[in-house]
Amino acid sequence: MTEQAVDISQRSPQVNEFEFGHGKFVVVRAMPSGENEVVTGEKQRPIVYLPGHNLNPRTGVAKATFDIQQIANASGSEVLSFVFLGGRSKSVEIADGYPDGAKIPEYYRDKASDMLEALRKMREEGKLDGEPLDLIGYSDGGAIALTMVEHYPNAFGNVELVNSVGIDGRSTIGTAIHVPIELGKVATGWGRQRGGTPIPKGEKLRFEHNEGERMTARQKVQQLITEERAIARSHVQTLIPHLLKRNPQLHFGIYTTDNDSIVSAPRTRSVISSLLQKGETRVTFGTTGWDQHMISTREDRRGSRLQDMGGWMRGMRQGSIGNRG
């Protein structure tokens, strides 16, 4: 296998740039390739994908382009994602106004608010078809996904949470022990398989840099600290039953990894199940089958895990995944 660089000049032509009160970001979009498009009597609604942390804005657009193409091909529908380009609020103070004891850092609230505003503006300009949308949140993207749904519950139908932080009820101290280790691997370009074996040369997926988006080592460290603190302070599991009451059409698919060092799979299922009303059928649980929290920098693993996410969403739409809560 030869080393692959994703050229951002070949990305989807639909790239929209926005700048609101909390910073600049772009929306990247991808359609499924012809052989992967689902042919049904009705058009598949778009999926919004919220990834985990991105500690290097210079590779963000290229990375998002690769990622959403995998999900689009597996799900058979258009996928949108957001790339934040720096200059954002770093506040991890807990925001006011969330119900049932939910703890959401202002950092996540501001991201959610900006993304919802971008989606609203795209609909107004005819660049995005209607509602509801489906939503996939991975890692801290899961906590942000729940925040977005809380702000605008009727905008979404199926919500898939994959290794989502903030929903297992773990103490902030316990989470904080593991998060810096995992994020540090990403920040330093750590390229080893589980167990410490280096990824063979040519199998690590490399992304081209975006022009003009640079990040110093100091900025990377500061961003790492912000991400770690935001993850450790998030407690959003109580939003799930609250949102189910607000939107009768909402469905959740919750996927966890058995040996995840950041998000406890057994605790997640136990905590969420204890919050649900008896007989609730709009929450499904599943396991990823992965060997770690991260989706990997290795080309074959990253692509495969993103395709998993798209496949799970297709399954949610067909009502055929996981075990009912």
XYZ file of C-alpha atoms in Angstrom:
325
model
C 0.000 0.000 0.000
C 1.444 3.360 -1.008
C 1.183 6.450 1.127
C -1.855 8.483 0.227
C -2.246 12.223 0.502
C -5.726 13.675 0.238
C -5.576 16.680 -2.080
C -8.035 19.329 -0.913
C -8.200 20.725 -4.450
C -10.228 17.585 -5.277
C -12.711 18.070 -2.456
C -16.430 18.457 -2.955
C -17.167 21.768 -4.742
C -19.755 22.553 -2.075
C -17.671 24.233 0.614
C -19.365 27.076 2.451
C -17.476 29.448 4.737
C -19.027 31.178 7.746
C -17.910 33.491 10.507
C -20.197 34.265 13.413
C -19.492 35.662 16.862
C -17.393 32.711 18.011
C -14.995 32.284 15.085
C -14.537 31.178 11.470
C -15.391 27.742 10.106
C -16.320 25.982 6.883
C -18.989 23.436 5.998
C -17.739 20.613 3.789
C -20.146 18.364 1.895
C -19.929 15.040 0.071
C -22.358 12.949 -1.938
C -22.202 9.149 -2.184
C -20.470 7.847 -5.273
C -22.867 6.529 -7.896
C -22.732 2.869 -6.973
C -23.368 3.680 -3.302
C -26.387 5.934 -3.706
C -29.554 4.471 -2.222
C -32.332 4.322 -4.791
C -35.709 4.548 -3.066
C -39.007 6.251 -3.646
C -37.882 9.281 -1.653
C -34.706 11.290 -1.336
C -32.445 10.380 1.588
C -32.174 13.252 4.034
C -28.680 14.625 4.665
C -26.488 13.553 7.569
C -24.548 16.025 9.688
C -21.303 14.498 10.993
C -19.637 15.984 14.074
C -16.136 14.532 14.502
C -14.006 14.497 17.595
C -11.351 17.115 18.257
C -9.274 18.522 15.416
C -6.035 19.878 16.829
C -4.648 20.998 13.476
C -6.863 23.305 11.405
C -4.342 23.131 8.537
C -5.436 19.587 7.721
C -9.034 19.980 8.789
C -10.693 20.443 5.395
C -8.802 17.587 3.768
C -9.452 15.283 6.712
C -13.159 16.159 6.778
C -13.411 15.562 3.029
C -11.974 12.077 3.361
C -14.085 11.269 6.417
C -17.472 12.348 5.126
C -16.936 10.590 1.802
C -16.606 7.296 3.663
C -19.815 7.969 5.597
C -21.655 9.114 2.456
C -20.742 5.956 0.584
C -21.791 3.689 3.454
C -25.032 5.518 4.257
C -26.075 6.286 0.687
C -26.816 9.937 1.373
C -25.233 13.380 1.441
C -23.038 14.175 4.460
C -22.052 17.583 5.838
C -19.367 18.357 8.390
C -17.818 21.407 10.026
C -14.174 22.456 10.210
C -13.295 25.145 12.737
C -10.333 27.280 11.744
C -9.204 28.724 15.046
C -9.827 31.980 16.860
C -12.638 30.514 18.933
C -13.692 30.961 22.532
C -11.741 28.703 24.888
C -14.117 28.974 27.841
C -14.886 25.669 29.498
C -17.079 27.205 32.185
C -20.418 25.388 32.465
C -23.113 27.190 30.499
C -26.383 28.170 32.151
C -29.860 27.144 31.114
C -29.626 23.412 30.438
C -32.192 21.095 32.022
C -32.000 18.069 34.309
C -28.521 18.728 35.632
C -26.811 18.616 32.243
C -23.343 20.175 32.272
C -22.258 21.669 28.942
C -19.129 23.817 28.646
C -19.562 27.172 26.930
C -16.979 25.948 24.398
C -19.423 23.257 23.194
C -22.473 25.496 23.461
C -20.864 28.118 21.218
C -19.882 25.521 18.612
C -23.396 24.082 18.594
C -24.928 27.553 18.244
C -22.700 28.467 15.288
C -23.356 25.187 13.475
C -27.121 25.531 13.874
C -26.940 29.087 12.560
C -24.948 27.878 9.542
C -27.519 25.173 8.800
C -30.334 27.721 9.111
C -28.600 30.105 6.735
C -27.919 27.353 4.207
C -31.603 26.392 4.233
C -32.639 30.004 3.712
C -30.276 30.266 0.731
C -31.580 27.052 -0.799
C -28.308 25.186 -0.228
C -29.805 22.600 2.129
C -33.063 20.713 1.878
C -35.461 21.027 4.796
C -35.718 19.108 8.023
C -35.265 16.845 9.807
C -31.601 16.025 9.342
C -29.845 12.969 10.726
C -26.886 13.490 13.032
C -23.740 11.505 13.852
C -21.564 12.612 16.770
C -18.257 10.876 17.463
C -16.271 11.339 20.713
C -16.690 14.946 21.889
C -18.774 15.441 18.757
C -21.381 13.356 20.584
C -21.644 15.863 23.416
C -21.912 18.700 20.896
C -24.541 16.737 18.953
C -26.748 16.476 22.033
C -26.263 20.190 22.633
C -27.419 20.953 19.084
C -30.509 18.776 19.478
C -31.319 20.452 22.801
C -31.188 23.845 21.081
C -33.346 22.717 18.139
C -34.932 19.286 18.767
C -37.257 19.275 15.765
C -34.377 19.766 13.326
C -33.153 16.177 13.732
C -34.551 12.685 13.352
C -31.968 9.955 13.942
C -29.049 10.742 16.258
C -26.100 8.342 16.325
C -23.623 8.726 19.195
C -20.305 6.881 18.771
C -17.938 6.683 21.750
C -19.604 9.867 22.904
C -18.040 11.671 25.842
C -20.155 12.935 28.706
C -22.820 10.214 28.714
C -21.335 7.506 30.959
C -21.685 9.376 34.258
C -17.978 8.978 34.998
C -16.410 11.467 37.383
C -14.487 14.319 35.835
C -11.356 13.139 37.628
C -11.594 9.685 36.115
C -12.091 11.066 32.634
C -9.294 13.595 32.979
C -6.782 10.828 33.708
C -7.290 9.209 30.306
C -8.205 12.054 27.961
C -4.777 13.781 27.834
C -3.099 10.507 26.916
C -5.373 9.894 23.955
C -5.457 13.528 22.791
C -1.700 13.762 23.175
C -1.286 10.986 20.633
C -3.279 13.014 18.133
C -1.561 16.322 18.911
C 1.912 14.856 18.409
C 1.009 12.902 15.297
C 1.334 9.612 17.184
C 1.291 6.839 14.608
C 1.353 3.512 16.384
C -1.087 0.688 16.483
C -2.499 -0.504 19.764
C 0.298 -2.208 21.715
C 3.002 0.170 20.499
C 3.823 -1.394 17.119
C 4.642 1.365 14.614
C 2.270 1.663 11.669
C 4.146 0.414 8.570
C 5.378 3.180 6.308
C 2.849 3.913 3.618
C -0.164 2.841 5.655
C -0.584 6.045 7.638
C -3.093 8.356 6.024
C -1.550 11.734 5.301
C -3.542 14.898 4.682
C -2.520 17.947 2.693
C -2.321 21.269 4.552
C -4.781 24.049 3.925
C -3.098 27.241 2.848
C -2.967 30.009 5.413
C -4.146 28.004 8.413
C -1.125 27.555 10.654
C -0.930 26.549 14.271
C 2.100 26.967 16.515
C 3.189 24.335 19.011
C 1.991 26.609 21.805
C -1.425 26.941 20.198
C -1.656 23.163 19.845
C -0.906 22.704 23.534
C -3.470 25.339 24.488
C -6.057 23.685 22.262
C -5.235 20.294 23.762
C -5.800 21.640 27.276
C -9.119 23.210 26.256
C -10.339 19.986 24.657
C -9.270 17.911 27.662
C -11.024 20.189 30.135
C -14.194 20.419 28.052
C -14.423 16.642 27.699
C -13.785 16.065 31.391
C -16.457 18.557 32.465
C -19.250 17.365 30.150
C -22.213 15.494 31.593
C -24.955 15.319 28.981
C -26.603 11.920 29.531
C -29.671 13.487 31.155
C -30.485 15.279 27.899
C -31.395 11.997 26.180
C -34.682 11.262 28.043
C -35.452 14.978 28.077
C -35.126 15.178 24.282
C -37.175 12.035 23.719
C -40.062 13.745 25.509
C -39.682 16.931 23.479
C -39.569 15.244 20.063
C -41.658 12.075 19.535
C -39.911 11.467 16.181
C -36.411 11.393 17.648
C -34.369 8.155 17.758
C -30.953 7.520 19.309
C -28.377 4.905 18.405
C -25.615 4.671 21.028
C -22.408 2.856 20.089
C -19.544 2.177 22.477
C -16.202 0.367 22.401
C -15.636 -2.366 24.974
C -12.120 -1.360 26.087
C -12.461 2.400 25.567
C -10.235 4.208 28.086
C -12.207 7.470 27.819
C -15.850 6.355 27.656
C -16.896 3.308 29.666
C -19.128 1.042 27.572
C -20.771 -0.792 30.520
C -21.346 2.449 32.429
C -22.818 4.151 29.366
C -25.449 1.500 28.827
C -26.219 1.225 32.534
C -26.523 4.978 33.073
C -28.633 5.641 29.970
C -30.896 2.646 30.617
C -31.550 3.835 34.175
C -32.745 7.194 32.848
C -35.179 5.830 30.271
C -38.843 5.096 30.846
C -39.692 1.417 30.920
C -40.481 0.133 27.451
C -38.711 2.992 25.642
C -37.956 1.733 22.118
C -36.421 4.831 20.563
C -32.958 4.178 21.994
C -30.767 1.381 20.659
C -27.381 0.213 21.916
C -24.573 -1.375 19.982
C -20.852 -2.076 20.165
C -18.372 -0.769 17.630
C -16.148 -3.838 17.520
C -13.164 -1.486 17.485
C -10.070 -1.911 19.653
C -9.844 1.686 20.921
C -11.644 5.004 21.259
C -9.895 6.679 18.328
C -10.824 6.071 14.687
C -7.111 5.798 13.810
C -4.659 7.559 11.501
C -4.083 4.320 9.629
C -5.715 4.491 6.214
C -7.552 1.176 6.192
C -8.762 1.452 9.789
C -9.904 5.047 9.550
C -11.843 4.398 6.366
C -13.396 1.227 7.759
C -14.513 2.867 11.011
C -16.087 5.821 9.256
C -17.893 3.402 6.965
C -19.139 1.656 10.102
C -20.740 4.921 11.200
C -22.463 5.353 7.845
C -23.657 1.756 7.900
C -25.078 2.129 11.393
C -27.019 5.203 10.300
C -28.422 3.283 7.349
C -29.443 0.584 9.831
C -31.098 3.142 12.108
C -33.175 4.369 9.199
C -34.264 0.808 8.491
C -34.924 0.106 12.188
C -32.580 -2.868 12.214
C -29.673 -2.080 14.543
C -28.605 -2.769 18.068
C -30.654 -3.868 21.046
C -33.601 -1.854 22.244
C -33.177 -0.013 25.533
